[in-house]
mmCIF file of C-alpha atoms in Angstrom:
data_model
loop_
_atom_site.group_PDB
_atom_site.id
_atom_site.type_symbol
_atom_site.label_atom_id
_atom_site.label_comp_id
_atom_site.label_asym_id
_atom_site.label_seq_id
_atom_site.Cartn_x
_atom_site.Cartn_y
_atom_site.Cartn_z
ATOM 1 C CA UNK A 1 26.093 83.396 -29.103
ATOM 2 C CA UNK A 2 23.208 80.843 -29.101
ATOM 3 C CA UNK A 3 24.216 77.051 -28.587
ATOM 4 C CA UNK A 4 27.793 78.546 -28.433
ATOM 5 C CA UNK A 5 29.865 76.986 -25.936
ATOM 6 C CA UNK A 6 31.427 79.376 -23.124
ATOM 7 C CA UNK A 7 33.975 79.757 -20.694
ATOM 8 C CA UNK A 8 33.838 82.487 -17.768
ATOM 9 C CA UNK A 9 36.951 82.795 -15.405
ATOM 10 C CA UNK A 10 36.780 85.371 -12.613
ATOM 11 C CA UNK A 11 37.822 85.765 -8.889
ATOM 12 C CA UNK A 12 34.253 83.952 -7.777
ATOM 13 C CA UNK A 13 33.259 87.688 -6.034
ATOM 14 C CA UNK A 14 30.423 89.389 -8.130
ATOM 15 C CA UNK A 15 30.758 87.188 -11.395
ATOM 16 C CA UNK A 16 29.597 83.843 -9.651
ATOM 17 C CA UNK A 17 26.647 83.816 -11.669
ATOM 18 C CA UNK A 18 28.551 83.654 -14.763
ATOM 19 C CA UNK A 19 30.865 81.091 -13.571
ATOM 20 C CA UNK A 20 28.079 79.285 -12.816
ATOM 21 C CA UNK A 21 26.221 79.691 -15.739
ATOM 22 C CA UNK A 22 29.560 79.044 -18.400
ATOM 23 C CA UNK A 23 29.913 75.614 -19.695
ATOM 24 C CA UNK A 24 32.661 75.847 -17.911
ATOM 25 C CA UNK A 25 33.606 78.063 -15.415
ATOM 26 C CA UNK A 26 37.045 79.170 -13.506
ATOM 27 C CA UNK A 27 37.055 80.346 -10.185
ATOM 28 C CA UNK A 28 40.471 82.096 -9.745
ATOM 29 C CA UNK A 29 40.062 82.234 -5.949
ATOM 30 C CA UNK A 30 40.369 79.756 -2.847
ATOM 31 C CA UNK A 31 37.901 81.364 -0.940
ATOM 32 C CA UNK A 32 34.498 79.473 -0.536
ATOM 33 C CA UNK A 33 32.620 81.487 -3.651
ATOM 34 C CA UNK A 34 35.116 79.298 -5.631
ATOM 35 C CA UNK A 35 32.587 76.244 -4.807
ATOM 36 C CA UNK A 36 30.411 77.870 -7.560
ATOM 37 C CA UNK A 37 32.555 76.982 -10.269
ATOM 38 C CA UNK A 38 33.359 73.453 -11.103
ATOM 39 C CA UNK A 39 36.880 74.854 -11.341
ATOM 40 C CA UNK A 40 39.242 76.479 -9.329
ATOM 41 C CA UNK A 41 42.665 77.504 -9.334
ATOM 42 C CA UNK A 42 45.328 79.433 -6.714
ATOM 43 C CA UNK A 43 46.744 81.140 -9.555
ATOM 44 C CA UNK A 44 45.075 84.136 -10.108
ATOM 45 C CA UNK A 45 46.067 84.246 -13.615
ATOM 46 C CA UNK A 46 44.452 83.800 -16.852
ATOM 47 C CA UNK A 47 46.768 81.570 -17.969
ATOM 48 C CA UNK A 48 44.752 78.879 -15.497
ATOM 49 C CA UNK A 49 42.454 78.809 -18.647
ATOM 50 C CA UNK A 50 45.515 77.445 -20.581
ATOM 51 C CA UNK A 51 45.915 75.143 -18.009
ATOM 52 C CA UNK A 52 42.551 74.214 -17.991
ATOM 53 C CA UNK A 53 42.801 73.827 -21.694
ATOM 54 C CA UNK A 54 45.669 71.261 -21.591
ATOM 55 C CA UNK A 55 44.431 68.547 -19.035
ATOM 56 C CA UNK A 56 40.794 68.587 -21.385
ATOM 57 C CA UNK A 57 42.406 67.629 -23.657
ATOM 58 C CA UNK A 58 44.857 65.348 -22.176
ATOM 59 C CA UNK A 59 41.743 64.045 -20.213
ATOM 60 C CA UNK A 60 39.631 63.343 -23.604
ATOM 61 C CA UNK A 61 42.990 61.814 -25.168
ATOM 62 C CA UNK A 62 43.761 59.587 -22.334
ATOM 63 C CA UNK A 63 39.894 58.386 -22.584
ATOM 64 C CA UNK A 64 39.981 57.895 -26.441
ATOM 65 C CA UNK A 65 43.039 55.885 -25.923
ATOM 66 C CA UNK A 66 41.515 53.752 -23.304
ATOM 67 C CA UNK A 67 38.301 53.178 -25.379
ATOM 68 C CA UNK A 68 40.594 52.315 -28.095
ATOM 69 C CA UNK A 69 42.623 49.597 -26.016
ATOM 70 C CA UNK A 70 39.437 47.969 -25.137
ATOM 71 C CA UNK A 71 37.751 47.560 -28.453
ATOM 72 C CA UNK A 72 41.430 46.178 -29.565
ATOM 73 C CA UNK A 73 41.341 43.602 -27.001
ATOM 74 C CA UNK A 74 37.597 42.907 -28.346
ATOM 75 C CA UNK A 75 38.888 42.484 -31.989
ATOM 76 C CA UNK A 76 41.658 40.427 -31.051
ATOM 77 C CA UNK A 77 39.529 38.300 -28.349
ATOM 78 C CA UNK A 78 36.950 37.574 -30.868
ATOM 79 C CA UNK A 79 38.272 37.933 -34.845
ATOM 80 C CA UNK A 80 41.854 35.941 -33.583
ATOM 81 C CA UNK A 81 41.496 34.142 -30.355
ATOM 82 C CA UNK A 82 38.158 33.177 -30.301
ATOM 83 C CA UNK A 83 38.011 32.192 -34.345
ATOM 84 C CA UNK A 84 41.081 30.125 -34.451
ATOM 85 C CA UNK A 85 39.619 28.001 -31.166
ATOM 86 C CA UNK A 86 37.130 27.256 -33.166
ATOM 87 C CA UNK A 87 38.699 26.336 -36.264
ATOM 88 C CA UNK A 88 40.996 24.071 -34.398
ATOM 89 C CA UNK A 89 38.297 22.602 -32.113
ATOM 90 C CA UNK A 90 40.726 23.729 -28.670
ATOM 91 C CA UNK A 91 40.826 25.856 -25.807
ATOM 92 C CA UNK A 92 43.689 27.826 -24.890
ATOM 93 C CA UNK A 93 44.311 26.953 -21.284
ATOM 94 C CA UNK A 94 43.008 28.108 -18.110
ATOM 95 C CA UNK A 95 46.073 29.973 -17.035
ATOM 96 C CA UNK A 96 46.327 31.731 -20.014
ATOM 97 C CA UNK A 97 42.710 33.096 -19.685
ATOM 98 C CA UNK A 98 43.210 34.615 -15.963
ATOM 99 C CA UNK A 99 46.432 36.627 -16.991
ATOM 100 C CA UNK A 100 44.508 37.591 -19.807
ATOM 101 C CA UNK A 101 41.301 39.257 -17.840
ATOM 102 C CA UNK A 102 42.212 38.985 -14.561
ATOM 103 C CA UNK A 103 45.853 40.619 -15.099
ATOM 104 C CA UNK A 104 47.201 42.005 -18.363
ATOM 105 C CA UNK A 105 43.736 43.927 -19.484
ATOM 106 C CA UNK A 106 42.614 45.662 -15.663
ATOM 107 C CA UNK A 107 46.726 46.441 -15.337
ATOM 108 C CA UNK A 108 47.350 47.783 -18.603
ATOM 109 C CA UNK A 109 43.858 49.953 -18.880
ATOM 110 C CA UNK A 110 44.214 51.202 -15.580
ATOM 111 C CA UNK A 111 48.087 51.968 -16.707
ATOM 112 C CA UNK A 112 47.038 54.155 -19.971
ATOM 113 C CA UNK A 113 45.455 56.308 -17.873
ATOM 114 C CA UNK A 114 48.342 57.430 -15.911
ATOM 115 C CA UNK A 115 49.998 59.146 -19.205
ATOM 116 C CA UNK A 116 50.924 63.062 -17.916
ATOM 117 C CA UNK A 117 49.469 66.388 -19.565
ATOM 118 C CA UNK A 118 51.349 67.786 -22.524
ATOM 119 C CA UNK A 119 53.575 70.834 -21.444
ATOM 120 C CA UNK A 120 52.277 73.230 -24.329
ATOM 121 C CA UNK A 121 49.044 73.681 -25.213
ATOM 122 C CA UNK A 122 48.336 71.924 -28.841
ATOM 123 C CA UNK A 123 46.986 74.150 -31.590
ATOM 124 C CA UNK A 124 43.806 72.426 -31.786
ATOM 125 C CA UNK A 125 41.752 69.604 -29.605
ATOM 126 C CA UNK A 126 41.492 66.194 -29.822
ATOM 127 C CA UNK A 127 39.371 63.694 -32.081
ATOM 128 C CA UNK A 128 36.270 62.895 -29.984
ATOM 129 C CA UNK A 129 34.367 60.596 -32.300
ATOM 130 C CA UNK A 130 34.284 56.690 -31.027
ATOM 131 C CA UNK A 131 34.274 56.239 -35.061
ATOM 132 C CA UNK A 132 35.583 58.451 -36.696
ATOM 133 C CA UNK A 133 38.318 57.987 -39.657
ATOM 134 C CA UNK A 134 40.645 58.500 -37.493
ATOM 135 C CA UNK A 135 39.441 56.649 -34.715
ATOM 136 C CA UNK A 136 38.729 53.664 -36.773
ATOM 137 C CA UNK A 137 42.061 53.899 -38.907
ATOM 138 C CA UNK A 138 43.707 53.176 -35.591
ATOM 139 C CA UNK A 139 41.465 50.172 -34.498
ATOM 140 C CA UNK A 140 41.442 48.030 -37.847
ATOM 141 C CA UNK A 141 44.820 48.888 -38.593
ATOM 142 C CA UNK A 142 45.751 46.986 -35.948
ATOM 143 C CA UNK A 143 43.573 43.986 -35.440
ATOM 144 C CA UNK A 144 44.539 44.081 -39.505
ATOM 145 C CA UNK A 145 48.452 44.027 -38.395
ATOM 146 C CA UNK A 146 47.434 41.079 -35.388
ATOM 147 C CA UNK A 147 45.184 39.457 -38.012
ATOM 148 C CA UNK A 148 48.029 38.401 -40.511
ATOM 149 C CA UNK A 149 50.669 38.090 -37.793
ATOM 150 C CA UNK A 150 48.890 35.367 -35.780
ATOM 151 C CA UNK A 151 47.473 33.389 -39.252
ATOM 152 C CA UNK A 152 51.322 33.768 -40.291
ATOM 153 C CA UNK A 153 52.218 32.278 -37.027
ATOM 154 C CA UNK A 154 49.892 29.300 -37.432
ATOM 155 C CA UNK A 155 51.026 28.847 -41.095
ATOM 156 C CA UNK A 156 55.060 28.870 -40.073
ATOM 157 C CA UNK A 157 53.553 25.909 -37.048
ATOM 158 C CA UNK A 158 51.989 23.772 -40.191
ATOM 159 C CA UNK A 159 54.946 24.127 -42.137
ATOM 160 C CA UNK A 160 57.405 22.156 -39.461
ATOM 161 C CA UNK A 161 58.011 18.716 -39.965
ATOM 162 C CA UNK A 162 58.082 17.744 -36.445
ATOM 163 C CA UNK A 163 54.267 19.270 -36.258
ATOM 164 C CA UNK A 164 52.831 17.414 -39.351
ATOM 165 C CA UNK A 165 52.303 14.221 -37.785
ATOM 166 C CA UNK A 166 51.455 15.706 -34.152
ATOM 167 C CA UNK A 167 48.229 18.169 -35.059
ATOM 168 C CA UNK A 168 45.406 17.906 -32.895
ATOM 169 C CA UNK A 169 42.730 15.423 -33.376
ATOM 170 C CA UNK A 170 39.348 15.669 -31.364
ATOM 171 C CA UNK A 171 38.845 11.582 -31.835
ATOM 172 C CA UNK A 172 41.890 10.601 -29.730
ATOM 173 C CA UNK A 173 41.285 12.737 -26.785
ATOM 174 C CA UNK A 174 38.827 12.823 -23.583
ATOM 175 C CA UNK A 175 36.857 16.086 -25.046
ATOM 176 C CA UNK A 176 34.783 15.913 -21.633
ATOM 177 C CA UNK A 177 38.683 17.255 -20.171
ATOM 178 C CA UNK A 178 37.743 20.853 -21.851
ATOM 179 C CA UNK A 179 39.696 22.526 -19.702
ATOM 180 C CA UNK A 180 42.455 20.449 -21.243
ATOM 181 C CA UNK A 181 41.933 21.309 -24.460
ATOM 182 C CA UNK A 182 45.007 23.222 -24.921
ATOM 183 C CA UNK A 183 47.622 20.431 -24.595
ATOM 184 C CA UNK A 184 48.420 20.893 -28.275
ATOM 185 C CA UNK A 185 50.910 22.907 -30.521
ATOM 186 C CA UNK A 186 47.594 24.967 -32.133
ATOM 187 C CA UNK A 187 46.364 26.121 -28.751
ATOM 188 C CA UNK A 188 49.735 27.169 -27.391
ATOM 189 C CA UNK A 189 50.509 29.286 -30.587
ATOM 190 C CA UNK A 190 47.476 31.056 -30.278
ATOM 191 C CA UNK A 191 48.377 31.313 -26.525
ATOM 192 C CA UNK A 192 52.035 33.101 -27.087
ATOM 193 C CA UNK A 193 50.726 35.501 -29.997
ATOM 194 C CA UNK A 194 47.375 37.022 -28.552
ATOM 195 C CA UNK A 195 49.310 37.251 -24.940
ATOM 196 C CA UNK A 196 52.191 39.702 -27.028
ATOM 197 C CA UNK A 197 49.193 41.216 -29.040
ATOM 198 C CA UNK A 198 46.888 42.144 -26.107
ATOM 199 C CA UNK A 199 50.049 43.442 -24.018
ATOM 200 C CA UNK A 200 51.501 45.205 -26.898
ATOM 201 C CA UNK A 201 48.141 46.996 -27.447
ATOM 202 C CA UNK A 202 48.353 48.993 -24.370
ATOM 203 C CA UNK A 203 52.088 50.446 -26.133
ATOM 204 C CA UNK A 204 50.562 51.477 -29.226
ATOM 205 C CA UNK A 205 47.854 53.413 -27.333
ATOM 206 C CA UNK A 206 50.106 55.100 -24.798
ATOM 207 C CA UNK A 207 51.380 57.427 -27.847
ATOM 208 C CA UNK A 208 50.894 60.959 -26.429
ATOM 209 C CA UNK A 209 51.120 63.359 -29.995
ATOM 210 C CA UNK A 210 50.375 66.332 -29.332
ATOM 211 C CA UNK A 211 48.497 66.091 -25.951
ATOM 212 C CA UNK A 212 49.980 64.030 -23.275
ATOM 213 C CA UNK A 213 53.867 63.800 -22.977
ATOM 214 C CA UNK A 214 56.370 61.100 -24.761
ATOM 215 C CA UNK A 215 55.278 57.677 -23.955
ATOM 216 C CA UNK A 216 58.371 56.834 -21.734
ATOM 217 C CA UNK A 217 57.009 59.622 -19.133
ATOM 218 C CA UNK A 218 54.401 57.127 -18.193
ATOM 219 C CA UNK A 219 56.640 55.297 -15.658
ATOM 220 C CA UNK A 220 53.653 52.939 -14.254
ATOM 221 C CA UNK A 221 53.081 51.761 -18.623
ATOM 222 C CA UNK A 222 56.425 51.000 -19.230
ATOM 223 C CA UNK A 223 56.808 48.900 -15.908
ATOM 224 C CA UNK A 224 53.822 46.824 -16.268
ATOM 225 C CA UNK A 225 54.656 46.673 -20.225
ATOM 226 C CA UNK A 226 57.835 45.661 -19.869
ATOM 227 C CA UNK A 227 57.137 43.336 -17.314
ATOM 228 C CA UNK A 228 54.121 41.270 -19.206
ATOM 229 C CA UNK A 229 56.645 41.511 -22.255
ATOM 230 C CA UNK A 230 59.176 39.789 -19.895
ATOM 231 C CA UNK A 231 56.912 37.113 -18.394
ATOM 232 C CA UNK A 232 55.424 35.773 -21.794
ATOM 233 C CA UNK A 233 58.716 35.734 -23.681
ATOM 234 C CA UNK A 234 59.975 34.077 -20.552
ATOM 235 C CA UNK A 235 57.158 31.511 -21.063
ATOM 236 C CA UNK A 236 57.403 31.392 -24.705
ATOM 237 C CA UNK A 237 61.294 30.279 -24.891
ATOM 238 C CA UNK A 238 61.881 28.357 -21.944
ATOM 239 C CA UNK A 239 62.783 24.889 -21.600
ATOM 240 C CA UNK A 240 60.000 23.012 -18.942
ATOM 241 C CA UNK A 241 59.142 24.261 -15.935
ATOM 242 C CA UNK A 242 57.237 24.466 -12.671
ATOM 243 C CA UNK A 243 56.323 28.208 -14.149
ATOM 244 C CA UNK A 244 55.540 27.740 -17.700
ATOM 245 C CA UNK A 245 53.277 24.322 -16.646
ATOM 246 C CA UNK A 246 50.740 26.293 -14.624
ATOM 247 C CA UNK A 247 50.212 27.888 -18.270
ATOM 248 C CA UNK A 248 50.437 24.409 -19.893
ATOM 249 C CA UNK A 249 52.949 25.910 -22.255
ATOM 250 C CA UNK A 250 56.483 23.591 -23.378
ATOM 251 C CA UNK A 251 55.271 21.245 -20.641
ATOM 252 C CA UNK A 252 53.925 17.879 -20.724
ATOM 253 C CA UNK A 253 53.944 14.194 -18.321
ATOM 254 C CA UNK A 254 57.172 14.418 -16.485
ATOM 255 C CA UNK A 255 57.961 11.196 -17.812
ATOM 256 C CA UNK A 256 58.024 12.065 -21.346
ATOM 257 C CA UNK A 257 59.492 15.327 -20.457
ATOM 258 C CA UNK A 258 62.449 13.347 -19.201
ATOM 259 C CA UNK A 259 62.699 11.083 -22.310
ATOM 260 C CA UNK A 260 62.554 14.502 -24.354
ATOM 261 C CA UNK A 261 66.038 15.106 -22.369
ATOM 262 C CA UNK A 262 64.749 18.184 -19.930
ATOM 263 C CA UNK A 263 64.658 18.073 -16.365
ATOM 264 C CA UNK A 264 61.303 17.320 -15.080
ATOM 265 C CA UNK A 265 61.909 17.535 -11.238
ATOM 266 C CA UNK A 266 59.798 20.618 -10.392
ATOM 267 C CA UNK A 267 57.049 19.749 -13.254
ATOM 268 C CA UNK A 268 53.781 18.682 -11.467
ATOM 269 C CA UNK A 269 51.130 18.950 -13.455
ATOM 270 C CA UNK A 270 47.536 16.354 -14.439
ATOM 271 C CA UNK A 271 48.272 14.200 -17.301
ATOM 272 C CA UNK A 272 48.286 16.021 -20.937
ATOM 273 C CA UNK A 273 45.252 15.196 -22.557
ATOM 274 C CA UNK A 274 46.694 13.946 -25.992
ATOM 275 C CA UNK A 275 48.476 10.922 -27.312
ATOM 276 C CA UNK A 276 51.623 13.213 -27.647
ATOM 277 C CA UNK A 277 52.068 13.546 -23.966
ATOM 278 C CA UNK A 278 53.200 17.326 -24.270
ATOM 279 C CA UNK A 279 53.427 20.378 -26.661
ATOM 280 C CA UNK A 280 56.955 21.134 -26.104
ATOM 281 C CA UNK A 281 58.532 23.231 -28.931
ATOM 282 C CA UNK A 282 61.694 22.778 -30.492
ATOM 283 C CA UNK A 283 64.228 25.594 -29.224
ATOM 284 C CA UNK A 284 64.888 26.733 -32.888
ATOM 285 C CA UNK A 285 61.073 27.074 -33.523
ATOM 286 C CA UNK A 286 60.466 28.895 -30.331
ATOM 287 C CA UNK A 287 62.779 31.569 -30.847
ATOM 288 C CA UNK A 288 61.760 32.091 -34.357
ATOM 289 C CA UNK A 289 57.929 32.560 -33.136
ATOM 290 C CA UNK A 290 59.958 34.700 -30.400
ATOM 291 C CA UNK A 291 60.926 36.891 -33.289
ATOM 292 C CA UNK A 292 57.620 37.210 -35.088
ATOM 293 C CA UNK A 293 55.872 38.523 -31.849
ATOM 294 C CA UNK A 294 58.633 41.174 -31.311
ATOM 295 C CA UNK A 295 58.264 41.997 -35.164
ATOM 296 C CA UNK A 296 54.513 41.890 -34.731
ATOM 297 C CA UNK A 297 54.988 44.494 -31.749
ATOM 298 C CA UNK A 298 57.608 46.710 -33.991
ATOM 299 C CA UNK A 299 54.629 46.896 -36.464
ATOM 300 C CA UNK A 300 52.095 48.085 -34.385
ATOM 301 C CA UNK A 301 53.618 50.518 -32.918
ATOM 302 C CA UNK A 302 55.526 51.851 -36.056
ATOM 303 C CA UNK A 303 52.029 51.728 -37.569
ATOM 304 C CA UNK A 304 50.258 54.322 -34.810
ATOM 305 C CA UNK A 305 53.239 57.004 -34.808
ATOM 306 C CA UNK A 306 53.800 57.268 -37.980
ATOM 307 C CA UNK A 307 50.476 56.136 -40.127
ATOM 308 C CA UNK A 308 47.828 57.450 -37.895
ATOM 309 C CA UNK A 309 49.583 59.397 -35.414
ATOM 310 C CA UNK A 310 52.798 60.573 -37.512
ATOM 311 C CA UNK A 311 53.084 62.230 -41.262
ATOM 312 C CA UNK A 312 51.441 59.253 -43.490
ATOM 313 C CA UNK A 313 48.319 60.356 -41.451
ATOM 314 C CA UNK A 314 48.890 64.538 -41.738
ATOM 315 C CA UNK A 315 49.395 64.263 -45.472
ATOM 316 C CA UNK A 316 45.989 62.249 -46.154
ATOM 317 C CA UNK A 317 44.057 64.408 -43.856
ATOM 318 C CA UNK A 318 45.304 67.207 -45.909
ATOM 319 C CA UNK A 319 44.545 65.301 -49.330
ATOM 320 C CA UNK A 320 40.789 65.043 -48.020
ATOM 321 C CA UNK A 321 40.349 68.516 -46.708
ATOM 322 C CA UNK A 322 41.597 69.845 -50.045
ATOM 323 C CA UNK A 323 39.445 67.140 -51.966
ATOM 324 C CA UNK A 324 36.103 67.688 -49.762
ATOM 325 C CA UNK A 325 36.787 71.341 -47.703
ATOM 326 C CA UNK A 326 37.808 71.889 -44.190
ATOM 327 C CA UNK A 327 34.986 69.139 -42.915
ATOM 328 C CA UNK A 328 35.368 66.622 -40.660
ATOM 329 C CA UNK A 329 35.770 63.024 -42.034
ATOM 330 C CA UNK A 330 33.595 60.917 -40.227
ATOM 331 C CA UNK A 331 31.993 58.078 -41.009
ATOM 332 C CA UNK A 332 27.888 57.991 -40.111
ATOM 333 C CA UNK A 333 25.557 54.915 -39.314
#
């Protein structure tokens, strides 16, 4: 049994030296010997093993999925949000950045977490490899997925008519106002998508298979999901208002807002910092950039149960283990 690894379960009386000395050991007693063993249960049954067995793996699921949520937000922070400020030469604004880190990514991790142990004990554990195939089949999939829905996003913006002659130029604005950088159509685009992509994210990773339960069990997920969801569409389609100026999102001067024919009573905001005067959508365009997000979301998550989660995923592990034997496919540095 050399570098095996062991279990030992016992009633923590004369066998506390193998409890102690298991990898992991079961004390099937309340009474202080239990302290011996990093685990103890009141059922003095074997099936506490089982048990045992199930929140592992639930535990080493939950964790994957939580390392997986925060390399996604990585990907999307730096290949799509980060790369496209460039490129345009903005800033997406201020408001957008503190419901970003200081909301939607603490709420949503801390949320994944909260997904409930399996009832049944799967057949075998989970993936534990930070890059595996399977691991990494899930991460570029979807910063892939994010990748062409955000440049398709930016490519429907260029196509509009009423955006040809409005697109931002560096030369007719105060650039020392950086923080203002984001009173343009390019910046609030890449606002609306990556808020819906770093939201959706913590969906697509609250997929249970085969060790934590169905995704709509997680009651504190689907809340705070929903509710993000809720707030951004909310900021992405509405007309002007007190909420969606603190994000600097269809807002702009409260005169021109007025001349645009919206009510500007409750808008208080500084001065937009381009000729424009505000990056206020067309109702039409908003709802269609609505639509994509929503689709966007559909794909991600349709992508995770059934390509890496679901059959697509069975079937080509079972191509490569016929192919190559019953190894594991990783992928080494």
């Amino acid at each position: 049994m050399e570098r095996a690894v062991t279990a030992m379960c016992g009633d923590g009386g004369n066998d506390t030296g193998a409890l102690r000395a298991a990898h992991v050991g079961i004390a099937l007693s309340e009474a202080e010997a239990s302290i011996v063993s990093p685990f103890s249960s009141a059922n003095p049954s074997i099936m506490s093993c089982v048990t045992l067995l199930r929140e592992g793996r639930a535990g080493l699921a939950t964790t994957l999925a939580a390392y997986k949520f925060l390399v996604n937000y990585a990907v999307v922070m730096a290949l799509l949000l980060e790369v496209t400020q460039f490129y345009f030469s903005v800033i997406v604004p201020e408001a957008v950045w503190i419901m970003v880190d200081g909301f939607t990514t603490s709420i949503m991790i801390l949320s994944i977490t909260q997904a409930q142990t399996a009832k049944k004990l799967a057949p075998s554990r989970p993936t534990g490899q930070l890059i595996g195939a399977h691991t990494l089949a899930s991460i570029w999939g979807q910063a892939a997925i994010n990748i062409a829905f955000l440049y398709g996003s930016i490519g429907l913006l260029f196509a509009q008519s009423w955006f040809r002659c409005n697109e931002f130029d560096s030369s007719n604005i105060d650039t020392s106002l950086w923080w203002l950088l984001g009173d343009n159509y390019e910046a609030e685009v890449i606002s609306i998508v990556c808020l819906f992509q770093f939201i959706n994210a913590a969906g697509v990773y609250n997929f249970g298979y085969r060790y934590r339960r169905v995704w709509a069990t997680n009651y504190l997920l689907v809340l705070m999901y929903s509710a993000f969801l809720a707030v951004v569409s909310a900021i992405a389609l509405a007309d002007p208002n007190r909420f969606g100026c603190v994000f600097r999102i269809n807002c702009g001067n409260t005169q021109t807002v007025r001349d645009l024919g919206y009510s500007a009573s409750t808008v208080h905001i500084s001065e937009y910092n381009n000729p424009l005067g505000h990056n206020v959508m067309p109702r039409h365009f908003r709802w269609t950039l609505w639509a994509m997000c929503v689709v966007n979301a559909v794909v991600c998550l349709a992508y995770e149960k059934l390509v890496v989660l679901g059959p697509v995923g069975r079937r080509v592990k079972a191509w490569w283990v016929a192919k190559h034997g019953d190894s594991k496919i990783q992928f080494k540095l």
